[in-house]
Amino acid sequence: MSMNQIIQQITKSKRVLLATHIHPDGDAIGSLLSMGLALEEIKKKVQLYNESVLPAVYNFLPSIHRIKDDAGDLEIYDTVIILDCSDLQRVGNAAGAISRIPTIINIDHHATNSRFGNYQFIDPKASATTELIYRLITAMEIPVTTAVAYAIYTGIMADTGSFRFSNTTQEAFKICHEMVRHGADPHKVAQHVYETISLKRVKLLNMLFDTIEVSENGKLSIMTLTQNMLHATGTSITDVNGLINYARRIENVKVAALLYERASGRQLRSPNGSAFHVSLRSDGSVNVANIATAFGGGGHRSAAGFDTLGTLPELKNELYSISDHL
Ligand code: 5GP
Ligand code: MN
């Protein structure tokens, strides 16, 4: 599907809902803000929606308060734009209701995208979804405000791990250069996103370090995060963003897994097990999207995830059996 068809469709729309995945990261939040604020520039009525509590490190982004966890009456929207989601379910509880909005536009950079919706703008070569939004905004000749510049810069910075991951391309730098020219201050973004860490988050990190296990061949590391650890430190899941990277940086480790016990399942040792979200990261030599897809999830080559039910020992055993083939 060409970008022109998407642009034609967006141009025709009047009331647009914009949504992204639960537990949003910098790219998800940056996508919501940049697309939403750009559409407002061309006089569209927009509502920015996300179901989760947003990580506090993004509170500095201009207009962040525009993102609401309640989209109100969904019947008023003619169009919904779903950003940075490999499938519609990633939006969370509202996915069913949102799927009834007449026109669904899917903008994403996951190779595992299910191609849902009436219109798709998907490019797995894009460093971030915000890179795709930059392309749309420029093609539509919408002026880049400072708020939009901050959102796009932050999205690309977050998804490239501060320009260190393998998706760090010339294009990513070129767009970020543009965004800095339009008023985004890289030092300010870095200060907020990376250089400020609450004491309770440090305490949580300490507990997480204690749970690290490495497979016999040294290629897989596992971190475990329980609800009790969040309670004990007074943290929430938004404080966990990025901490898995410590497990990934361990020498010889190719794949790191973070097993997060969801709030719905407290009894880790119950025979029926609990609900887990598993985050996977690789050093780039292993495609973790394939592993996540085999478990019903998805993602990118170096960052992927899935949801599963089971006991902690079962889950670890399954992952250890994969480590033999790494
Ligand atoms: P995280 O580990 O931060 O939850 O997710 C890492 C990457 O994997 C993200 O790009 C995210 O979109 C993808 N991902 C994580 N969990 C799931 C899941 O349950 N389903 C799918 N399709 N993708 C996921
Ligand atoms: Mn992304």
PDB file of C-alpha atoms in Angstrom, residues 157-304:
ATOM      1  CA  MET A 157      16.459   7.683  20.426  1.00  0.00           C
ATOM      2  CA  ALA A 158      14.503   5.185  22.547  1.00  0.00           C
ATOM      3  CA  ASP A 159      14.113   2.505  19.861  1.00  0.00           C
ATOM      4  CA  THR A 160      17.776   2.681  18.778  1.00  0.00           C
ATOM      5  CA  GLY A 161      18.947   2.461  22.412  1.00  0.00           C
ATOM      6  CA  SER A 162      20.479   5.938  22.058  1.00  0.00           C
ATOM      7  CA  PHE A 163      21.872   5.233  18.601  1.00  0.00           C
ATOM      8  CA  ARG A 164      23.636   2.022  19.638  1.00  0.00           C
ATOM      9  CA  PHE A 165      21.394  -0.808  18.364  1.00  0.00           C
ATOM     10  CA  SER A 166      21.646  -2.360  14.885  1.00  0.00           C
ATOM     11  CA  ASN A 167      18.641  -0.310  13.675  1.00  0.00           C
ATOM     12  CA  THR A 168      20.743   2.883  13.981  1.00  0.00           C
ATOM     13  CA  THR A 169      20.842   4.008  10.353  1.00  0.00           C
ATOM     14  CA  GLN A 170      21.897   7.084   8.401  1.00  0.00           C
ATOM     15  CA  GLU A 171      18.205   7.860   8.107  1.00  0.00           C
ATOM     16  CA  ALA A 172      17.750   7.772  11.898  1.00  0.00           C
ATOM     17  CA  PHE A 173      20.586  10.267  12.352  1.00  0.00           C
ATOM     18  CA  LYS A 174      19.341  12.423   9.497  1.00  0.00           C
ATOM     19  CA  ILE A 175      15.850  12.707  10.970  1.00  0.00           C
ATOM     20  CA  CYS A 176      17.193  13.360  14.475  1.00  0.00           C
ATOM     21  CA  HIS A 177      19.433  16.061  13.051  1.00  0.00           C
ATOM     22  CA  GLU A 178      16.306  17.622  11.512  1.00  0.00           C
ATOM     23  CA  MET A 179      14.469  17.352  14.845  1.00  0.00           C
ATOM     24  CA  VAL A 180      17.298  19.084  16.698  1.00  0.00           C
ATOM     25  CA  ARG A 181      17.128  21.824  14.061  1.00  0.00           C
ATOM     26  CA  HIS A 182      13.402  22.136  14.884  1.00  0.00           C
ATOM     27  CA  GLY A 183      14.088  22.638  18.588  1.00  0.00           C
ATOM     28  CA  ALA A 184      14.539  19.220  20.250  1.00  0.00           C
ATOM     29  CA  ASP A 185      17.382  19.426  22.796  1.00  0.00           C
ATOM     30  CA  PRO A 186      19.262  16.052  22.942  1.00  0.00           C
ATOM     31  CA  HIS A 187      20.810  16.822  26.327  1.00  0.00           C
ATOM     32  CA  LYS A 188      17.410  17.575  27.830  1.00  0.00           C
ATOM     33  CA  VAL A 189      15.927  14.340  26.472  1.00  0.00           C
ATOM     34  CA  ALA A 190      18.871  12.259  27.751  1.00  0.00           C
ATOM     35  CA  GLN A 191      18.730  13.913  31.183  1.00  0.00           C
ATOM     36  CA  HIS A 192      15.080  12.952  31.581  1.00  0.00           C
ATOM     37  CA  VAL A 193      15.085   9.521  29.988  1.00  0.00           C
ATOM     38  CA  TYR A 194      18.432   8.080  31.153  1.00  0.00           C
ATOM     39  CA  GLU A 195      20.207  10.236  33.687  1.00  0.00           C
ATOM     40  CA  THR A 196      17.517  10.475  36.339  1.00  0.00           C
ATOM     41  CA  ILE A 197      16.733   7.370  38.359  1.00  0.00           C
ATOM     42  CA  SER A 198      14.660   7.244  41.551  1.00  0.00           C
ATOM     43  CA  LEU A 199      16.090   5.597  44.664  1.00  0.00           C
ATOM     44  CA  LYS A 200      13.294   3.021  44.668  1.00  0.00           C
ATOM     45  CA  ARG A 201      14.228   2.058  41.125  1.00  0.00           C
ATOM     46  CA  VAL A 202      17.822   1.466  42.221  1.00  0.00           C
ATOM     47  CA  LYS A 203      16.510  -0.779  45.035  1.00  0.00           C
ATOM     48  CA  LEU A 204      14.429  -2.707  42.501  1.00  0.00           C
ATOM     49  CA  LEU A 205      17.460  -3.097  40.254  1.00  0.00           C
ATOM     50  CA  ASN A 206      19.369  -4.518  43.228  1.00  0.00           C
ATOM     51  CA  MET A 207      16.647  -7.143  43.745  1.00  0.00           C
ATOM     52  CA  LEU A 208      16.548  -7.949  40.024  1.00  0.00           C
ATOM     53  CA  PHE A 209      20.326  -8.436  39.940  1.00  0.00           C
ATOM     54  CA  ASP A 210      19.939 -11.006  42.692  1.00  0.00           C
ATOM     55  CA  THR A 211      17.596 -13.098  40.521  1.00  0.00           C
ATOM     56  CA  ILE A 212      19.940 -13.357  37.530  1.00  0.00           C
ATOM     57  CA  GLU A 213      20.648 -16.910  36.393  1.00  0.00           C
ATOM     58  CA  VAL A 214      22.716 -17.954  33.408  1.00  0.00           C
ATOM     59  CA  SER A 215      22.279 -21.173  31.389  1.00  0.00           C
ATOM     60  CA  GLU A 216      24.991 -23.828  31.496  1.00  0.00           C
ATOM     61  CA  ASN A 217      26.439 -22.753  28.164  1.00  0.00           C
ATOM     62  CA  GLY A 218      26.382 -19.116  29.288  1.00  0.00           C
ATOM     63  CA  LYS A 219      24.340 -17.952  26.292  1.00  0.00           C
ATOM     64  CA  LEU A 220      21.022 -17.231  28.029  1.00  0.00           C
ATOM     65  CA  SER A 221      20.450 -15.069  31.094  1.00  0.00           C
ATOM     66  CA  ILE A 222      17.188 -14.927  33.010  1.00  0.00           C
ATOM     67  CA  MET A 223      15.920 -12.202  35.366  1.00  0.00           C
ATOM     68  CA  THR A 224      12.735 -12.707  37.377  1.00  0.00           C
ATOM     69  CA  LEU A 225      10.454  -9.917  38.517  1.00  0.00           C
ATOM     70  CA  THR A 226       7.690 -10.733  40.984  1.00  0.00           C
ATOM     71  CA  GLN A 227       4.803  -8.627  42.244  1.00  0.00           C
ATOM     72  CA  ASN A 228       6.359  -8.895  45.731  1.00  0.00           C
ATOM     73  CA  MET A 229       9.475  -7.092  44.493  1.00  0.00           C
ATOM     74  CA  LEU A 230       7.379  -4.247  43.125  1.00  0.00           C
ATOM     75  CA  HIS A 231       5.460  -4.015  46.426  1.00  0.00           C
ATOM     76  CA  ALA A 232       8.617  -4.157  48.559  1.00  0.00           C
ATOM     77  CA  THR A 233      10.271  -1.298  46.666  1.00  0.00           C
ATOM     78  CA  GLY A 234       7.134   0.759  45.997  1.00  0.00           C
ATOM     79  CA  THR A 235       7.785   0.598  42.254  1.00  0.00           C
ATOM     80  CA  SER A 236       5.514  -0.242  39.350  1.00  0.00           C
ATOM     81  CA  ILE A 237       6.075  -2.002  36.051  1.00  0.00           C
ATOM     82  CA  THR A 238       6.869   1.325  34.367  1.00  0.00           C
ATOM     83  CA  ASP A 239      10.036   1.497  36.534  1.00  0.00           C
ATOM     84  CA  VAL A 240      11.281  -1.732  34.957  1.00  0.00           C
ATOM     85  CA  ASN A 241      11.702  -0.292  31.431  1.00  0.00           C
ATOM     86  CA  GLY A 242      15.208  -0.999  30.154  1.00  0.00           C
ATOM     87  CA  LEU A 243      16.496  -2.937  33.168  1.00  0.00           C
ATOM     88  CA  ILE A 244      16.623  -6.178  31.139  1.00  0.00           C
ATOM     89  CA  ASN A 245      19.580  -4.688  29.268  1.00  0.00           C
ATOM     90  CA  TYR A 246      21.813  -5.357  32.279  1.00  0.00           C
ATOM     91  CA  ALA A 247      21.172  -9.097  31.840  1.00  0.00           C
ATOM     92  CA  ARG A 248      21.874  -8.799  28.109  1.00  0.00           C
ATOM     93  CA  ARG A 249      25.236  -7.083  28.616  1.00  0.00           C
ATOM     94  CA  ILE A 250      26.683 -10.045  30.533  1.00  0.00           C
ATOM     95  CA  GLU A 251      29.730 -11.458  28.758  1.00  0.00           C
ATOM     96  CA  ASN A 252      28.944 -14.303  26.293  1.00  0.00           C
ATOM     97  CA  VAL A 253      25.172 -13.874  26.762  1.00  0.00           C
ATOM     98  CA  LYS A 254      23.322 -13.910  23.422  1.00  0.00           C
ATOM     99  CA  VAL A 255      19.753 -13.767  24.744  1.00  0.00           C
ATOM    100  CA  ALA A 256      18.372 -12.240  27.931  1.00  0.00           C
ATOM    101  CA  ALA A 257      14.889 -12.963  29.260  1.00  0.00           C
ATOM    102  CA  LEU A 258      12.949 -11.028  31.872  1.00  0.00           C
ATOM    103  CA  LEU A 259      10.106 -13.050  33.381  1.00  0.00           C
ATOM    104  CA  TYR A 260       7.506 -10.673  34.761  1.00  0.00           C
ATOM    105  CA  GLU A 261       4.830 -12.141  36.989  1.00  0.00           C
ATOM    106  CA  ARG A 262       1.633 -10.289  36.155  1.00  0.00           C
ATOM    107  CA  ALA A 263      -0.544  -8.836  38.907  1.00  0.00           C
ATOM    108  CA  SER A 264      -3.307 -11.290  38.046  1.00  0.00           C
ATOM    109  CA  GLY A 265      -1.295 -14.316  39.172  1.00  0.00           C
ATOM    110  CA  ARG A 266       0.263 -14.100  42.607  1.00  0.00           C
ATOM    111  CA  GLN A 267       0.829 -17.775  43.491  1.00  0.00           C
ATOM    112  CA  LEU A 268       4.134 -18.496  41.803  1.00  0.00           C
ATOM    113  CA  ARG A 269       4.230 -22.011  43.207  1.00  0.00           C
ATOM    114  CA  SER A 270       0.578 -22.870  42.631  1.00  0.00           C
ATOM    115  CA  PRO A 271       0.138 -25.998  40.517  1.00  0.00           C
ATOM    116  CA  ASN A 272      -1.813 -23.977  37.969  1.00  0.00           C
ATOM    117  CA  GLY A 273       0.934 -21.391  37.678  1.00  0.00           C
ATOM    118  CA  SER A 274       0.623 -17.678  36.937  1.00  0.00           C
ATOM    119  CA  ALA A 275       0.461 -15.260  34.050  1.00  0.00           C
ATOM    120  CA  PHE A 276       3.863 -14.024  32.871  1.00  0.00           C
ATOM    121  CA  HIS A 277       5.052 -11.470  30.394  1.00  0.00           C
ATOM    122  CA  VAL A 278       8.396 -12.501  28.963  1.00  0.00           C
ATOM    123  CA  SER A 279      10.676  -9.832  27.503  1.00  0.00           C
ATOM    124  CA  LEU A 280      13.496 -11.022  25.272  1.00  0.00           C
ATOM    125  CA  ARG A 281      16.601  -9.133  24.161  1.00  0.00           C
ATOM    126  CA  SER A 282      19.481 -10.367  22.032  1.00  0.00           C
ATOM    127  CA  ASP A 283      23.001  -9.180  21.295  1.00  0.00           C
ATOM    128  CA  GLY A 284      21.967  -9.070  17.615  1.00  0.00           C
ATOM    129  CA  SER A 285      23.262 -12.536  16.679  1.00  0.00           C
ATOM    130  CA  VAL A 286      19.933 -14.258  17.471  1.00  0.00           C
ATOM    131  CA  ASN A 287      16.497 -13.321  16.155  1.00  0.00           C
ATOM    132  CA  VAL A 288      14.383 -13.227  19.324  1.00  0.00           C
ATOM    133  CA  ALA A 289      11.242 -12.294  17.333  1.00  0.00           C
ATOM    134  CA  ASN A 290      11.262 -15.915  16.097  1.00  0.00           C
ATOM    135  CA  ILE A 291      11.386 -17.228  19.656  1.00  0.00           C
ATOM    136  CA  ALA A 292       8.618 -14.834  20.772  1.00  0.00           C
ATOM    137  CA  THR A 293       6.453 -15.737  17.769  1.00  0.00           C
ATOM    138  CA  ALA A 294       6.765 -19.441  18.613  1.00  0.00           C
ATOM    139  CA  PHE A 295       5.227 -18.545  22.004  1.00  0.00           C
ATOM    140  CA  GLY A 296       2.428 -16.468  20.443  1.00  0.00           C
ATOM    141  CA  GLY A 297       4.093 -13.050  20.782  1.00  0.00           C
ATOM    142  CA  GLY A 298       6.225 -10.979  18.438  1.00  0.00           C
ATOM    143  CA  GLY A 299       8.649  -8.100  18.143  1.00  0.00           C
ATOM    144  CA  HIS A 300      11.950  -7.303  16.475  1.00  0.00           C
ATOM    145  CA  ARG A 301      15.188  -9.171  15.847  1.00  0.00           C
ATOM    146  CA  SER A 302      16.830  -7.817  19.021  1.00  0.00           C
ATOM    147  CA  ALA A 303      13.775  -7.044  21.201  1.00  0.00           C
ATOM    148  CA  ALA A 304      10.643  -9.151  21.449  1.00  0.00           C
TER     149      ALA A 304
END
